XYZ file of C-alpha atoms in Angstrom:
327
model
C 6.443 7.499 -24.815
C 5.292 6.920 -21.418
C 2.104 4.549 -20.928
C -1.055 6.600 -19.757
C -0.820 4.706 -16.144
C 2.108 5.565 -15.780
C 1.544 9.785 -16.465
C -1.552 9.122 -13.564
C 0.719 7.709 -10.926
C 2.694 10.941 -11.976
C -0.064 13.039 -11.760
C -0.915 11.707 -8.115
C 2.242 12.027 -7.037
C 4.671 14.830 -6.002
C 7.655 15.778 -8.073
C 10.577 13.218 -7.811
C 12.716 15.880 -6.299
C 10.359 16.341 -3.119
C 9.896 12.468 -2.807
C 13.749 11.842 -2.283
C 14.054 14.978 -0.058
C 11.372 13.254 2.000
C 12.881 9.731 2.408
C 15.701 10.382 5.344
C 17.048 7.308 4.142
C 21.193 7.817 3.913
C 21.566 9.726 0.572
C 25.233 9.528 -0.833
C 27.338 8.722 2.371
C 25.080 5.340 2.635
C 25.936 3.876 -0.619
C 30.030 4.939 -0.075
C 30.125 2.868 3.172
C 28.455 0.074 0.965
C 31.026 0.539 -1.404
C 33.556 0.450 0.954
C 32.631 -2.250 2.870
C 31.707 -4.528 -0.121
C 28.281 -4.895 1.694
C 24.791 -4.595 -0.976
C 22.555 -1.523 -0.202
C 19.076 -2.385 -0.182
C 16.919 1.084 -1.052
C 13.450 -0.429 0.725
C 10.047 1.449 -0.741
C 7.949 2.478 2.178
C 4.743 3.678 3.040
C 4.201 5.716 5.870
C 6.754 4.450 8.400
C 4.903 1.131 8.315
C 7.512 -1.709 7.307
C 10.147 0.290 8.916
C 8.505 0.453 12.140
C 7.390 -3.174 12.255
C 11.750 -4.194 11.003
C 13.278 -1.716 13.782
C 10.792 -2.404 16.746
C 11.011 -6.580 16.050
C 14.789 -5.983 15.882
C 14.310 -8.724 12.572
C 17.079 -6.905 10.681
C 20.155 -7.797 13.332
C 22.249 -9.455 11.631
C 21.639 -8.780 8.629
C 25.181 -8.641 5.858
C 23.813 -6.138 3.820
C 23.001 -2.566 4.014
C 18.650 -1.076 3.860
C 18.011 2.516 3.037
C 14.153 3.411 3.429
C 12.526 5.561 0.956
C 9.476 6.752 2.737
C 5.988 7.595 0.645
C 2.815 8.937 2.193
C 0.972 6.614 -0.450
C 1.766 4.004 -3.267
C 1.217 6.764 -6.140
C 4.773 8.323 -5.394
C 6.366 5.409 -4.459
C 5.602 3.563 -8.260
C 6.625 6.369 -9.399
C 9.902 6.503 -7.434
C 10.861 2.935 -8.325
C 9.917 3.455 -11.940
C 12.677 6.644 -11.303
C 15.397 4.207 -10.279
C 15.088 6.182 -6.697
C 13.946 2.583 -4.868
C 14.659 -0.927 -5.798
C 11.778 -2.235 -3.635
C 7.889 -1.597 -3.536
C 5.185 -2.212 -1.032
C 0.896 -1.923 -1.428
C -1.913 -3.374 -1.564
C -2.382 -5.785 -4.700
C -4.301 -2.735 -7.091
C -1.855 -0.417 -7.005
C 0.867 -3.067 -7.900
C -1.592 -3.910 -11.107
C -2.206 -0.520 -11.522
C 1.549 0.187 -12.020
C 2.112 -3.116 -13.930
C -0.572 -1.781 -15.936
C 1.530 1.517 -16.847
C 4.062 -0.132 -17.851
C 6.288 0.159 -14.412
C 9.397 -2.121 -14.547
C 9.133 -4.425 -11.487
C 7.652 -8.012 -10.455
C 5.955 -9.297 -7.568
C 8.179 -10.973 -5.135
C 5.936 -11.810 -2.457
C 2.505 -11.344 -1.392
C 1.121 -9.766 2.177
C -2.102 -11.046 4.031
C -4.191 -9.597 6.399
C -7.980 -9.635 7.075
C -8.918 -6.201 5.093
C -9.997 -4.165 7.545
C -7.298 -1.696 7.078
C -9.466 -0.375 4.147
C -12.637 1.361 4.515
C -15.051 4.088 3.242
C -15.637 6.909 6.254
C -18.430 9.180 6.478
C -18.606 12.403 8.332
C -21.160 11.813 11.291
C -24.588 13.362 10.847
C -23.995 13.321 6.947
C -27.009 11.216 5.777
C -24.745 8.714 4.425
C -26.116 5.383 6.757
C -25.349 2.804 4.019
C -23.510 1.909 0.681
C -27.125 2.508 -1.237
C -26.900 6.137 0.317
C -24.048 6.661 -1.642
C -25.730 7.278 -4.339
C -25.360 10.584 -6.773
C -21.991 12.049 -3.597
C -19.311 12.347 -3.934
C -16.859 9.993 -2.990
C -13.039 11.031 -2.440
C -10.713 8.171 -3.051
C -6.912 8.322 -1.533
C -4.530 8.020 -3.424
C -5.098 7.702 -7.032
C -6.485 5.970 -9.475
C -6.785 2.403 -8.838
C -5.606 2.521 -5.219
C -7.218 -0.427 -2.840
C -9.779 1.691 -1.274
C -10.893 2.368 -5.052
C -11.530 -1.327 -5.467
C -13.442 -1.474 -2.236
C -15.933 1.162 -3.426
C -16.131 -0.760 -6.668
C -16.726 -3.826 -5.704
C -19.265 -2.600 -2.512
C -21.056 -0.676 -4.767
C -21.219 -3.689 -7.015
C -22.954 -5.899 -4.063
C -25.250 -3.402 -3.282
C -26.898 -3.364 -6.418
C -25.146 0.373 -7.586
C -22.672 1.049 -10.565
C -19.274 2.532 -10.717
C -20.707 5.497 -12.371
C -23.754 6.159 -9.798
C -21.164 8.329 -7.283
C -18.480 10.985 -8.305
C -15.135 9.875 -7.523
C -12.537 12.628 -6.980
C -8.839 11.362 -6.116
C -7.091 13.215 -3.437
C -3.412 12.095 -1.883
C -4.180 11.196 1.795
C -2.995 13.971 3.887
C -4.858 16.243 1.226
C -8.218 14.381 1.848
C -7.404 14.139 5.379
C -7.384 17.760 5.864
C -10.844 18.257 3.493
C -12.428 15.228 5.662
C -11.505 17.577 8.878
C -12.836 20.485 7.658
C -16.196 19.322 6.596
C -15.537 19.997 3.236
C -16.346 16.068 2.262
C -18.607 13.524 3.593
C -17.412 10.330 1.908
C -13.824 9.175 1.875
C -12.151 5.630 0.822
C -8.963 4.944 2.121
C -6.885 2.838 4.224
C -4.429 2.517 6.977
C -3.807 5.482 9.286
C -5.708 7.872 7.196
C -8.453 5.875 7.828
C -7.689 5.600 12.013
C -7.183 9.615 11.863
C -10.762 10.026 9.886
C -12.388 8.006 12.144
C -10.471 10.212 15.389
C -11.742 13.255 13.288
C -15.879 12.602 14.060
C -16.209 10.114 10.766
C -17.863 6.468 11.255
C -17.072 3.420 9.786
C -19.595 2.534 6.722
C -17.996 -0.344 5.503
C -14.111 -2.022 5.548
C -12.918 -4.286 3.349
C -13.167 -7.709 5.844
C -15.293 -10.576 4.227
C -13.857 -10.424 1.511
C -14.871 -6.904 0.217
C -10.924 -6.455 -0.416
C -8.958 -9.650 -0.953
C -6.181 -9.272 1.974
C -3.421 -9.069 -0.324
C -0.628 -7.029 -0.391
C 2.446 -7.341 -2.400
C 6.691 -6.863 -2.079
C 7.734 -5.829 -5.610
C 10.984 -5.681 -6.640
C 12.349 -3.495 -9.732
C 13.871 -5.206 -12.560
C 16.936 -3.635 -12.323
C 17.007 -4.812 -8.701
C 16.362 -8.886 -9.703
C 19.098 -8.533 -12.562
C 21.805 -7.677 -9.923
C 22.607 -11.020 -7.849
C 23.753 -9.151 -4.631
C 20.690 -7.689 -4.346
C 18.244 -10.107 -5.675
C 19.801 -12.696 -2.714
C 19.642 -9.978 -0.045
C 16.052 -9.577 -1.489
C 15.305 -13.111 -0.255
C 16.611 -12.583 3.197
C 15.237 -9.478 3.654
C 11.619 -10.679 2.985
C 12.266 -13.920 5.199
C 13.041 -11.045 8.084
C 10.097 -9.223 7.038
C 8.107 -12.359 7.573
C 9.304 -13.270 11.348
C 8.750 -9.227 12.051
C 5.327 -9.396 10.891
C 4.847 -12.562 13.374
C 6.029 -10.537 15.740
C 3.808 -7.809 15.402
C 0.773 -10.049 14.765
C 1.147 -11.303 18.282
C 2.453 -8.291 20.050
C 0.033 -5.880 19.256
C 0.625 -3.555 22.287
C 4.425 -3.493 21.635
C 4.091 -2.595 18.316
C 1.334 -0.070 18.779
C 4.169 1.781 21.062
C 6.486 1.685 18.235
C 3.440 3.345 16.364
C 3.378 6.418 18.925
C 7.040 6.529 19.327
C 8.051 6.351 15.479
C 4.890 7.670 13.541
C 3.643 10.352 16.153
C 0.134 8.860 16.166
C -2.575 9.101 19.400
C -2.619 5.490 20.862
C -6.299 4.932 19.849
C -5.113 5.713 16.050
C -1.907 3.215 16.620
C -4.125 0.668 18.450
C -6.227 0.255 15.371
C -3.039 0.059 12.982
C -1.279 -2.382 15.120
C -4.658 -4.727 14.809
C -4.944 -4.131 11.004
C -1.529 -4.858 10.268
C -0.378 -8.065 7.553
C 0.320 -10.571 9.480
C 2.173 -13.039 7.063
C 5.062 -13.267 3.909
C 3.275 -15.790 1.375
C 4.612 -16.836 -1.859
C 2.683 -15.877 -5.090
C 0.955 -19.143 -5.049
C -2.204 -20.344 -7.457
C -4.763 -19.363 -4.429
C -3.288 -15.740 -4.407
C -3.439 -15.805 -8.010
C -6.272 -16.494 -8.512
C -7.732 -14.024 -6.012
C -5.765 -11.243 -7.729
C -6.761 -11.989 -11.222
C -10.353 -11.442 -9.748
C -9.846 -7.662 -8.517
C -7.860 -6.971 -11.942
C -10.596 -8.403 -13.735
C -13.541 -6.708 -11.787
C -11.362 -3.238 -12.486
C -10.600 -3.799 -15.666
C -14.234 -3.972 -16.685
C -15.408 -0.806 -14.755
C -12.222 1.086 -16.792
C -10.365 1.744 -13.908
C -7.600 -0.724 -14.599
C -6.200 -0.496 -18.278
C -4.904 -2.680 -19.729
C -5.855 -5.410 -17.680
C -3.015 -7.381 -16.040
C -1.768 -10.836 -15.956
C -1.259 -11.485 -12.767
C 0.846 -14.778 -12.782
C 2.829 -13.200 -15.918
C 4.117 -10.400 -13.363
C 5.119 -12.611 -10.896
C 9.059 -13.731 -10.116
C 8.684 -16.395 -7.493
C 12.175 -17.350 -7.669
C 13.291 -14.736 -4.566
C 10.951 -16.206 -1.850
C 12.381 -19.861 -1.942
């Protein structure tokens, strides 16, 4: 039977049919030429464009003896759900949505974690709205993209939490992004917690900034899973390890060219260059191993979920780790 996480990521997500007719990543004809060529095929989970468009425009994959397809997801929702399909060997989000799929019962493990400084989360508010702090957000509604235990979830939680309020004093509704981006344009909403370029495009659309998730309101961590199938098959497992080295110097590279990589933003994504300005500055920044500090920090936002029923069963997070890839 499958787990009741795993039926929500389901439920967020589109069918599996439209998620691989979205990827553009190669299809049939890529995995022949592997074949041919003896070379692994790596089938990377995406979100957005965004490790794609870091890789290509740092040139970190050149090289590189193996083959990457992309499978492209507009949140983490569908792409869980796609790995849990077989359809991607590889995931990529925030650390909740990786617990919230370990959770469900999703066969992969963490492979590496992702830092940055959190302000790629935030809760926007449609100017005008009445909503001037977190303690106004009391009795609205709040839309949260993508699904259930998504990172922008945890940073209403846990903001909500500081300020004195509990989970159950606003109405969460969960909305994909592009969904909640369109009811955030239209008026139709006045609260919205979400991350990334949804957030950069609510803000463009006449929202403000109520809170982000820097100081700690979000821990910074992001994580690389990889499938189990995926670890159990050598090739891939070792091109696995390269890969996420590569990922590592491309992330440098972005981190400290911010204006080159915002171009890639415009050029790849089709974003304004305000929108990919504030991407390019929110971006990780570093490939860590699964270490005792990230643990730790982890175990804290599983815990803190687990307790407002949001993340069920709760997860161990060192138990869901391989660290054996990122030697």
């Amino acid at each position: 039977m499958t787990p009741p996480a795993v039926r929500r990521i389901a439920a967020a997500a589109l069918s599996l049919t439209a998620l691989l007719a979205l990827t553009g990543c190669g299809g049939d004809s890529s995995a022949r030429a592997s074949a041919e060529d003896g070379r692994v095929t790596l089938t990377i989970g995406d979100q957005a464009k965004t490790l794609q468009t870091i890789v290509a425009a740092s040139g970190a994959l050149k090289g590189a003896d193996y083959r990457v397809k992309w499978a492209e997801f507009e949140g983490a929702a569908p792409l869980y759900q796609a790995v849990q399909a077989n359809a991607a060997d590889t995931t990529y989000s925030a650390d909740l949505p990786a617990l919230q799929a370990l959770s469900g019962g999703v066969r992969f493990k963490k492979v590496a974690a992702l830092k940055n400084d959190g302000r790629h989360v935030g809760i926007v508010v449609r100017d005008g709205s009445g909503i001037d702090s977190v303690k106004d957000l009391k009795g609205q509604k709040v839309v949260v993209s993508s699904a259930k235990g998504s990172i922008s979830e945890y940073l209403l939680a846990n903001v909500l939490q500081r300020n004195g309020l509990t989970y159950s004093d606003v109405k969460v509704q969960y909305l994909l992004p592009t969904d909640a981006q369109a009811a955030f344009a239209s008026g139709k909403i006045n609260a919205w917690a979400t991350f990334g370029v949804y957030q950069a495009v609510g803000l463009e659309q006449g929202g403000k900034l109520l809170v982000d998730g820097a100081d700690g309101r979000v821990s910074g961590y992001g994580f690389i899973g990889a499938s189990d199938e995926a670890l159990a098959d050598a090739g891939k497992k070792a091109a696995l390890g390269d890969f996420l080295k590569r990922l590592g110097t491309a992330l440098k590279w972005a981190d400290t060219h911010e204006d080159a990589y915002a171009k890639a933003i415009v050029e790849r994504n089709g974003a304004d260059e305000s929108v990919a300005k504030t991407l390019a500055s929110a971006a990780y920044s570093q490939v860590l191993p699964i270490d005792a500090e990230v643990t730790k920090t982890v175990q804290g936002v599983a815990d803190l979920m687990n307790g407002i029923g949001v993340l069920e069963p709760n997860v161990d997070v060192a138990g869901t780790a391989d660290t054996s890839v990122l030697e």
